[in-house]
Coordinates of C-alpha atoms and ligand atoms in Angstrom, one line a residue:
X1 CA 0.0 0.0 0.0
X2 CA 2.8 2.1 1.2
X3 CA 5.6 3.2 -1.2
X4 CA 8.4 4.0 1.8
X5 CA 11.6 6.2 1.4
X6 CA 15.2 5.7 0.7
X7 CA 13.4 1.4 0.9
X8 CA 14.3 -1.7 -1.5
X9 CA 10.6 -3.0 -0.8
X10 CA 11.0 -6.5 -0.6
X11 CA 13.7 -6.5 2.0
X12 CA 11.3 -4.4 4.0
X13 CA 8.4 -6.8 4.4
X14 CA 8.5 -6.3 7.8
X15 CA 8.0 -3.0 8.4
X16 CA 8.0 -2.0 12.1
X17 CA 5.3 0.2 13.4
X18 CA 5.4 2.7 15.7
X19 CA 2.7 4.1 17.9
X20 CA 4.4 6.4 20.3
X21 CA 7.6 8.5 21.1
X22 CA 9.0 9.9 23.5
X23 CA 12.5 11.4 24.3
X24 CA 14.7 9.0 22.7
X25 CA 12.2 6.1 22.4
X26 CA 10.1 4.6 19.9
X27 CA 7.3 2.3 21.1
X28 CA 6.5 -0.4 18.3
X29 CA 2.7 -1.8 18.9
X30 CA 4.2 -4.8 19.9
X31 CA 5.5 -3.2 23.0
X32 CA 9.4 -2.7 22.2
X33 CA 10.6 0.0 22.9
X34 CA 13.6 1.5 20.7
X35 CA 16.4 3.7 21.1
X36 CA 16.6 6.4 18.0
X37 CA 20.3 6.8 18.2
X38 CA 19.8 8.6 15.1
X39 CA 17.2 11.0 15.7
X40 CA 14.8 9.8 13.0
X41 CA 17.1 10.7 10.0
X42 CA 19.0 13.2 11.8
X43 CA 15.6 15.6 12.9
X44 CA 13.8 14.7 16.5
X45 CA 17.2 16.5 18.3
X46 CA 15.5 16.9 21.4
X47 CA 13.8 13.5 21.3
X48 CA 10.5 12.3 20.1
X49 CA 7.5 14.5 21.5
X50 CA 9.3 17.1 23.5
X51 CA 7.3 18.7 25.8
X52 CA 8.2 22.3 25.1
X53 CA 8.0 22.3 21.5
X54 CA 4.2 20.4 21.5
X55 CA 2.6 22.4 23.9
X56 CA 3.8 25.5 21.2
X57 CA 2.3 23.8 18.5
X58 CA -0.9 22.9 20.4
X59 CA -0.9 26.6 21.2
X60 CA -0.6 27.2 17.6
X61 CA -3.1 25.4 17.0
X62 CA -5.9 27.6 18.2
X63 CA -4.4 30.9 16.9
X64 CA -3.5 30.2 13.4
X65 CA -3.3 26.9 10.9
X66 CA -2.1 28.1 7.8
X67 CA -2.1 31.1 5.9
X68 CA -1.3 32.2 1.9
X69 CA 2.5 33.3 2.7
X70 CA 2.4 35.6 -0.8
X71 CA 1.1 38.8 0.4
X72 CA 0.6 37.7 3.8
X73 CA 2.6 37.5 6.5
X74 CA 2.7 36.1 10.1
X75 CA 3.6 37.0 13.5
X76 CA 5.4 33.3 14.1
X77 CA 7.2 33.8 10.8
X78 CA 8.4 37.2 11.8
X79 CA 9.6 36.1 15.2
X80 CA 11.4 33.2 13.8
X81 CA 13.5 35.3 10.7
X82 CA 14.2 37.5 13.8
X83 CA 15.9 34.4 15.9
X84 CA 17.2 32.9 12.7
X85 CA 19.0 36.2 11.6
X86 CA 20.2 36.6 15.2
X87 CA 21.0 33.1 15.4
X88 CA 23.4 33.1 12.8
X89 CA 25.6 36.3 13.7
X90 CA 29.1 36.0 13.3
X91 CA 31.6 38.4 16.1
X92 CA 28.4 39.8 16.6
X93 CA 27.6 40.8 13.4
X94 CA 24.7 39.8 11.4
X95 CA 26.0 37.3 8.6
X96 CA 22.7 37.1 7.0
X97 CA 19.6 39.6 6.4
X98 CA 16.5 37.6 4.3
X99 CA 15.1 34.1 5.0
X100 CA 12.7 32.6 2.5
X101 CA 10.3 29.4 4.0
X102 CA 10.2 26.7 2.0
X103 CA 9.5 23.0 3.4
X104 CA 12.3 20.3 3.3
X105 CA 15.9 20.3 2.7
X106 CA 15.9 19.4 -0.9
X107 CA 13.4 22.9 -1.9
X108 CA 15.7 25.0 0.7
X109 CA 18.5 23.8 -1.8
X110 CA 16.5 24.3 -5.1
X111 CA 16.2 27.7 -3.5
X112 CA 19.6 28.7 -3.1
X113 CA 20.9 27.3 -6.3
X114 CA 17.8 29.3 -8.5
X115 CA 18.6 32.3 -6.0
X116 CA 22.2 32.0 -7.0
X117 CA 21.7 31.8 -10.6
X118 CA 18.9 34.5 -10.5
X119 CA 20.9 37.3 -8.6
X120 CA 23.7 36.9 -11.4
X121 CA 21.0 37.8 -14.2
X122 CA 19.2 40.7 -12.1
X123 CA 23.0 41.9 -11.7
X124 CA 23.7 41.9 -15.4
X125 CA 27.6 43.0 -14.9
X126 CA 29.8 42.5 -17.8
X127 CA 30.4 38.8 -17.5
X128 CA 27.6 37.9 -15.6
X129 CA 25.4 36.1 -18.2
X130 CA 28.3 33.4 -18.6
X131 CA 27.7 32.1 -15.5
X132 CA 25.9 28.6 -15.8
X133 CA 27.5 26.2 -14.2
X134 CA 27.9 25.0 -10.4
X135 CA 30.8 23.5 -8.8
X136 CA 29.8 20.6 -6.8
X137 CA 31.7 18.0 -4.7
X138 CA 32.0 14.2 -4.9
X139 CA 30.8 13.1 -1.8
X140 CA 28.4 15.6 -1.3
X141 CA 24.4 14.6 -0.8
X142 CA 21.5 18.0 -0.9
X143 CA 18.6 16.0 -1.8
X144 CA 16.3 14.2 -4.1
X145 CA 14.9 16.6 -6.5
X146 CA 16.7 17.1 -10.1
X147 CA 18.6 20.2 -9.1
X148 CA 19.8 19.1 -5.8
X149 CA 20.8 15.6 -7.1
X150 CA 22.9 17.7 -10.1
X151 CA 24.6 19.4 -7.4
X152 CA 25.1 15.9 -5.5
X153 CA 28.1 13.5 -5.8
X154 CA 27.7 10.3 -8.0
X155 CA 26.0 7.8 -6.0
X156 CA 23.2 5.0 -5.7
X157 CA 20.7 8.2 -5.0
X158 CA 21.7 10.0 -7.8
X159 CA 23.5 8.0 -10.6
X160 CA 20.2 6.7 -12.5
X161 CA 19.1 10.6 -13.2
X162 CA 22.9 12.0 -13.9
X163 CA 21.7 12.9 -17.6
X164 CA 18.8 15.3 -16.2
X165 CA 21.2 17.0 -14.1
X166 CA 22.5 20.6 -15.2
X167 CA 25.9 21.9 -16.2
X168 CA 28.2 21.4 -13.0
X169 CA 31.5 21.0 -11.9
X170 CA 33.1 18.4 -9.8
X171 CA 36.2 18.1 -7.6
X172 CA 37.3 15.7 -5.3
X173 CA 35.5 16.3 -1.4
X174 CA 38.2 16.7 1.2
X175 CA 38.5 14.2 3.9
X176 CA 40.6 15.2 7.2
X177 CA 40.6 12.2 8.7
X178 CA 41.8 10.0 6.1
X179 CA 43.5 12.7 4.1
X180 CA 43.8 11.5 0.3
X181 CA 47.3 13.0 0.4
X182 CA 48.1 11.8 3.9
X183 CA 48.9 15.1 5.5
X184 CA 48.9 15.9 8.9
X185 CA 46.8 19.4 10.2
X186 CA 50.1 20.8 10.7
X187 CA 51.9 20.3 7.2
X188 CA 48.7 20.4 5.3
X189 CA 48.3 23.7 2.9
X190 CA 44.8 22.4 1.7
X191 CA 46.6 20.2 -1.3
X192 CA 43.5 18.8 -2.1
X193 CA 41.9 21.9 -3.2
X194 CA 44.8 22.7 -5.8
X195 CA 42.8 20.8 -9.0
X196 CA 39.7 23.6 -7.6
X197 CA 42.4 26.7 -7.8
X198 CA 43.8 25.7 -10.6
X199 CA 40.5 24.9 -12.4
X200 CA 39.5 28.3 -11.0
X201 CA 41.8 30.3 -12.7
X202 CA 40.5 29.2 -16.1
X203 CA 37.2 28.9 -15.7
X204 CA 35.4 30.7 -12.8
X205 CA 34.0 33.1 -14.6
X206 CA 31.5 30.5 -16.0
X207 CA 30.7 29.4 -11.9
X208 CA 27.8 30.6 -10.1
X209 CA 28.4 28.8 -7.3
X210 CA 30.3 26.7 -5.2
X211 CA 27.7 24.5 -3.0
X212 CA 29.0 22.1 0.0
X213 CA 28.1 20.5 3.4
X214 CA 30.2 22.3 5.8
X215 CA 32.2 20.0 8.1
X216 CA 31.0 16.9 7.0
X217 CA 29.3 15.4 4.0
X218 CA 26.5 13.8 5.8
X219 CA 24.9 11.3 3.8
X220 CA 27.7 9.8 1.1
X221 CA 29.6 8.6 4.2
X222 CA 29.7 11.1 7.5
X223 CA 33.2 12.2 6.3
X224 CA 34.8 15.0 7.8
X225 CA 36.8 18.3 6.5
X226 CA 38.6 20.9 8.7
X227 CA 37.5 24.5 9.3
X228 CA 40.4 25.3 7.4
X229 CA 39.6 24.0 4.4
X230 CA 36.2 25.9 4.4
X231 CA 38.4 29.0 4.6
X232 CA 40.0 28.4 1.6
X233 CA 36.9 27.6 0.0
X234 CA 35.6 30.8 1.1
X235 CA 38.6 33.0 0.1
X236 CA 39.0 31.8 -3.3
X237 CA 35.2 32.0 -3.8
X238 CA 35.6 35.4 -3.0
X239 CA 39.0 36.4 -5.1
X240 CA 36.5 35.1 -8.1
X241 CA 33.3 36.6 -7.1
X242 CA 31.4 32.8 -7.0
X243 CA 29.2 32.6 -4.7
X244 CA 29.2 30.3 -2.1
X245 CA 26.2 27.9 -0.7
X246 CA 26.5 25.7 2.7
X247 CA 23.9 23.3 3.2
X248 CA 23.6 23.2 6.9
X249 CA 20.4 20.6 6.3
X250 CA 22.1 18.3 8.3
X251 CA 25.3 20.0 10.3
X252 CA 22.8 23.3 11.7
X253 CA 20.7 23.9 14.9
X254 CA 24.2 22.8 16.9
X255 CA 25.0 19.5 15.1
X256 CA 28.6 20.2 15.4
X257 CA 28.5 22.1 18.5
X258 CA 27.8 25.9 17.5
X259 CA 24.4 27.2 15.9
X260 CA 25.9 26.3 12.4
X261 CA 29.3 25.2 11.2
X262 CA 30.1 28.1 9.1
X263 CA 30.7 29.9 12.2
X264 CA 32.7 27.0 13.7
X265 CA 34.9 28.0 11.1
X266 CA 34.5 31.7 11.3
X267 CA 33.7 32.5 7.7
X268 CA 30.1 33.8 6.2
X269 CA 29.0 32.0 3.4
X270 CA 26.5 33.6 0.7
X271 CA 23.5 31.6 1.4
X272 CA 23.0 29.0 3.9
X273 CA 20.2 26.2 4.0
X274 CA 18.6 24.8 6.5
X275 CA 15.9 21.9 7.6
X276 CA 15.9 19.1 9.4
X277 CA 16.3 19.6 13.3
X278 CA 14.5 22.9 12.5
X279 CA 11.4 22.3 13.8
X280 CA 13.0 19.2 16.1
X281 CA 11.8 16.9 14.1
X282 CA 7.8 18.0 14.2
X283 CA 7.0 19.5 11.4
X284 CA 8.2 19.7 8.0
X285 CA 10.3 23.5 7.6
X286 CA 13.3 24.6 5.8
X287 CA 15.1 28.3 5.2
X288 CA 17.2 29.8 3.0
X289 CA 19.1 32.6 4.0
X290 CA 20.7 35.3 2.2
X291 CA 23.0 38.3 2.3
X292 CA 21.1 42.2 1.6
X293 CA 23.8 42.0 -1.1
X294 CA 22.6 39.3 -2.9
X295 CA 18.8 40.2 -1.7
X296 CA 19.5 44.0 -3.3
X297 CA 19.6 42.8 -7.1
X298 CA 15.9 41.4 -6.7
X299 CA 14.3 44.3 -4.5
X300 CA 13.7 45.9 -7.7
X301 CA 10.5 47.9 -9.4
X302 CA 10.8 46.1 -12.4
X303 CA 8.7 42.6 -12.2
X304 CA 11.0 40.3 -13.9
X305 CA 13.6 40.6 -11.3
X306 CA 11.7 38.9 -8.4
X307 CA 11.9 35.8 -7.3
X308 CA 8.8 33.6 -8.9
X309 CA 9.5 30.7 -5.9
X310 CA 6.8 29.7 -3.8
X311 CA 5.6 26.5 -1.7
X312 CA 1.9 26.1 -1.1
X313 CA 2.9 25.3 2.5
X314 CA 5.9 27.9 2.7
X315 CA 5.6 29.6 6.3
X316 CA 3.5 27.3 7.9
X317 CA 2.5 29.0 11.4
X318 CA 2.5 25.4 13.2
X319 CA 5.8 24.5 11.6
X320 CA 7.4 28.3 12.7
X321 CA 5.5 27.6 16.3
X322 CA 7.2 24.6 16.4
X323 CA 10.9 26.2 15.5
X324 CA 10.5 28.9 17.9
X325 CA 10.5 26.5 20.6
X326 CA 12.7 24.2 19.4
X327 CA 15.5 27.2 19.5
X328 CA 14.5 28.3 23.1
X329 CA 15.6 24.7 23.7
X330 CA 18.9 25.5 22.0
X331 CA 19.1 28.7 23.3
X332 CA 19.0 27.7 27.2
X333 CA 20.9 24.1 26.7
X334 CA 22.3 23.0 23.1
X335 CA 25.8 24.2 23.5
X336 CA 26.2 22.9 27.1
X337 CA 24.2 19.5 25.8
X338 CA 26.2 18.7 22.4
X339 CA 29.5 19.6 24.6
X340 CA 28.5 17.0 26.5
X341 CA 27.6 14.6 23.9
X342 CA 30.9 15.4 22.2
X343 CA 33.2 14.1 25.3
X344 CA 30.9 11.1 25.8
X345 CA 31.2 10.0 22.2
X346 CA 34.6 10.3 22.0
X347 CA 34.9 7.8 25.4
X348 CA 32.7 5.6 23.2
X349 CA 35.8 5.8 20.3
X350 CA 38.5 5.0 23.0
X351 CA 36.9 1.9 24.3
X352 CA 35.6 0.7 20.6
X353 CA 38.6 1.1 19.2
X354 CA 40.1 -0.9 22.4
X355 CA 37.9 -3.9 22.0
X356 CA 37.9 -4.2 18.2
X357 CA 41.3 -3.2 17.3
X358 CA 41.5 -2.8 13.8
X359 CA 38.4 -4.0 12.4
X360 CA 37.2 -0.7 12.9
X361 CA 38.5 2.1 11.2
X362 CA 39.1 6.2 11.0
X363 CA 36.4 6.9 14.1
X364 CA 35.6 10.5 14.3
X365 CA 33.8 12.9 16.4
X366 CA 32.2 16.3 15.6
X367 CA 29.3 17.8 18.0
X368 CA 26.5 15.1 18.5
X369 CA 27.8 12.9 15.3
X370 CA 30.0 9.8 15.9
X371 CA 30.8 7.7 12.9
X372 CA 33.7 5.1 12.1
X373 CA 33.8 2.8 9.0
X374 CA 34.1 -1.2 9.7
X375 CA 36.7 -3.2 7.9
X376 CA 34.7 -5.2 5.0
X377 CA 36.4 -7.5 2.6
X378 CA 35.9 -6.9 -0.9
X379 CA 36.7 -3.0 -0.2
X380 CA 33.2 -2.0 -1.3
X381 CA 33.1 0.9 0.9
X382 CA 28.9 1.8 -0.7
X383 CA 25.7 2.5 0.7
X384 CA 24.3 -1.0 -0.7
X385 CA 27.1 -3.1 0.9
X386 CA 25.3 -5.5 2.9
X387 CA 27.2 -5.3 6.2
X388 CA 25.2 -2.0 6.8
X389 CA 21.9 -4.0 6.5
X390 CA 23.2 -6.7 8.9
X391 CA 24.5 -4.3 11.6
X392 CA 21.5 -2.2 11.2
X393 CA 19.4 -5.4 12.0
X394 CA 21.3 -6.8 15.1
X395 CA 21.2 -3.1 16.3
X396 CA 17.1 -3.3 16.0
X397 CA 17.1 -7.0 17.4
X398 CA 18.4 -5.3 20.8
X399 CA 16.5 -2.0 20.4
X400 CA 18.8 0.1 18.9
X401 CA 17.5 2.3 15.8
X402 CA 21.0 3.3 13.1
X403 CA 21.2 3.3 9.6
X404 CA 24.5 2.8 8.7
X405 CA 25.5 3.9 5.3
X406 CA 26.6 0.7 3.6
X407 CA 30.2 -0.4 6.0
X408 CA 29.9 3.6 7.8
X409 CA 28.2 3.1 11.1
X410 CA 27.1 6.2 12.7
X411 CA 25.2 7.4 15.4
X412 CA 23.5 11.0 16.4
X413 CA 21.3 11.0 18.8
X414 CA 19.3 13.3 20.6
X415 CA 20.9 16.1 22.3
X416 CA 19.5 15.0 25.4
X417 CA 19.5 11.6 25.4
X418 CA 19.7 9.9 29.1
X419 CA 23.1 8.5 29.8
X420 CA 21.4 5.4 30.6
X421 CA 20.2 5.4 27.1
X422 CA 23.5 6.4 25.8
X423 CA 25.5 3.6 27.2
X424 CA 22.9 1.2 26.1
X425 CA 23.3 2.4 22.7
X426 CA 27.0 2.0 23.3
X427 CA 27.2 -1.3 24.6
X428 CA 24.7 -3.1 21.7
X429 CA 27.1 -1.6 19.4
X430 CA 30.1 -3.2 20.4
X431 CA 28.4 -6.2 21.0
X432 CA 27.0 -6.4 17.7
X433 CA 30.3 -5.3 16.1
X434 CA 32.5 -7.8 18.0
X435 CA 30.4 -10.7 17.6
X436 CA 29.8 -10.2 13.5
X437 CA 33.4 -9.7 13.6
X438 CA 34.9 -11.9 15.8
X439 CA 35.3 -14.7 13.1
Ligands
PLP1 C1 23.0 17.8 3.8 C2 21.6 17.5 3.3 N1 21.0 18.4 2.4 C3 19.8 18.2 2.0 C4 19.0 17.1 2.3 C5 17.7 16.9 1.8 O1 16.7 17.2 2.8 P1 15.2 16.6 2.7 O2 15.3 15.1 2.9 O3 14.5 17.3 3.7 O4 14.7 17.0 1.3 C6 19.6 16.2 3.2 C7 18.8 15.0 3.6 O5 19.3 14.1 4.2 C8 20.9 16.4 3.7 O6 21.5 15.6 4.6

């Protein structure tokens, strides 16, 4: 009856169902009761049904549903650009100065990329009209739709529709924990972003954009980059006037420790994206923020400079209700929480990597994400190889809830996950990990 997401069908024939959550549980109507180590595709960060943010959507609920967001505005919409623009200030400065609502991650990227393309044709400067193409990175992941897949790395999600995909350009992503050129932080000049400089030189006045995950590159693997690199990234943006897009889908709203990762790395991007633990997992929302620079070449009298985007559901008053609370959550406790989170995942690493040696490989920590890959034979490091499927199913047989992506286990739970709940999570892990790999 049910066509289900990111699912090969028939291996799914026995589909769990859920009737209840609550903090980091999942109650299946068979009574078992699951641990959601990874926050229900990276969303519910402060667990299932938190308190705070459902009383504000009940509360919602009798003031305003829904209203046409062309014309129209809202006073939950306007407090939340407020906290969103405040959120994201940089040495106290304000790194962004428009939002526009939209309603998942993969429209908050559509977004930026026709925002990006669009502000070059309002601008009309000498060269501008050239620019056509984006540069995109090989391990990168923004989303399902044509134009976010175009801008994505070749994978199982995206290589079937690679001849729908428009004009890009790809480089190699970075990984800083199992650097390609096998550098160390301190001898390391960013080597792997000489093909991008050079390539630069040539041809950047055909880029509109440069889009990446900052940090990490969430869904091709959970692999990591430095804050340095993103510096680079953003400097030589800037020399060549490209813009640059961060899709903080997955690494915002404290993932990695600070409100977003650009400022982990002290830079301001051009346009940031946003979605998932947005709402805390509640309601479907997503952002796109933008500079008054680029937001200046479409405030315009003349019509065909505007911005002709819209989502029937953009500015949903539940979903903003639902946001607002979720970052007075943040606001009094995520730092302290995903600080706290950090040191106990990285205890986690120490004693993993004690007890399985090295069958396990490269674990890293950033924020609330922990993620290591496991030694496979046939070096098929893919989202289909099958030892994610088995892990992920021993996991579930002791009431664990991860997803690993094909021999990359990772976990990120809720901010405030129990410690109880923590070390359970911890312990079925190695279990399951030593006994599939013990012979
Ligand atoms: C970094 C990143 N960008 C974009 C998306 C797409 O978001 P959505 O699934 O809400 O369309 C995802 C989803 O996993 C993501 O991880």
């Amino acid at each position: 009856m049910i066509w289900h997401p990111m699912t090969i069908q028939r291996s799914e024939n026995s589909l769990i169902r859920i009737e209840r959550g609550e903090g980091e549980f999942i109650y299946t109507d068979k009574g078992a009761k699951i641990i959601d180590a990874i926050s229900s595709w990276w969303t519910v960060i402060h667990g299932h049904n938190h308190p705070h943010i459902m009383d504000a959507i009940r509360k919602q609920t009798s003031e305003l549903d829904h209203v046409i967001f062309a014309g129209f505005t809202h006073p939950k919409a306007e407090l939340l650009a407020r906290k969103i623009l405040n959120s994201t200030k940089l040495n106290n400065e304000f790194s962004f100065s428009k939002v526009f609502f939209s309603d998942n991650g993969s429209n908050a990227i559509e977004i930026a990329l026709k925002i990006a393309l669009q502000f070059f044709r309002n601008r009309n400067k000498k060269t501008d009209h050239k620019r056509k193409s984006f540069v995109r990175f090989s391990l990168s992941y923004h989303g399902d739709s044509i134009g976010a897949m175009s801008v994505g790395g070749d994978s199982v999600f995206t290589r079937i529709f690679r001849d729908l995909a428009f004009p890009t350009k790809e480089f190699q992503s970075p990984n800083c924990v199992r650097c390609p050129y096998q550098l160390k932080p301190e001898s390391c000049s960013t080597e792997c972003l000489d093909d991008f400089r050079k390539s630069m030189e040539q041809v950047s006045e055909d880029i509109v954009a440069v889009i990446l995950e900052p940090l990490v590159s969430g869904a091709n693997g959970m692999v990591f980059h430095s804050d340095r690199y993103l510096r680079e990234v953003r400097r030589i943006t800037q020399d060549y006037g490209i813009l640059l897009i961060l899709d903080e889908v997955f690494t915002g709203m404290y993932r990695t420790g600070s409100w977003y990762a650009f400022q982990k790395a002290t830079i301001k991007p051009d346009i940031v994206c946003l979605a998932k633990g947005l709402t805390g997992g509640t309601l479907p929302l997503a952002l796109t923020l933008t500079t008054d620079e680029i937001y200046s070449e479409f405030d315009s009298p003349d019509p065909n400079k505007a911005f002709f985007h819209g989502h029937t559901m953009s500015g949903n008053p539940l979903a903003c209700a639902a946001a607002i609370a979720s970052m007075e959550i943040l606001e009094e406790s995520g730092a302290n929480q995903v600080k706290s989170l950090e040191t106990k995942l990285n205890l986690f690493g120490n004693n993993l990597l004690k007890r399985l040696g090295d069958r396990i490989r490269d674990f890293r920590v950033l924020g609330a994400i922990a993620a290591f890959e496991v030694e496979v034979e046939l070096g098929r490091d893919e989202y289909l190889n099958p030892v994610g499927a088995k892990i992920r199913k021993a996991c579930l047989d002791n009431g664990v809830l991860i997803r690993p992506l094909g021999n990359t286990v990772y976990i990120t739970p809720p901010y405030n996950i129990a410690e109880q709940s923590l070390e359970t999570v911890f312990t079925v892990l190695t279990n399951v990990l030593e006994k599939e790999f013990t012979h």
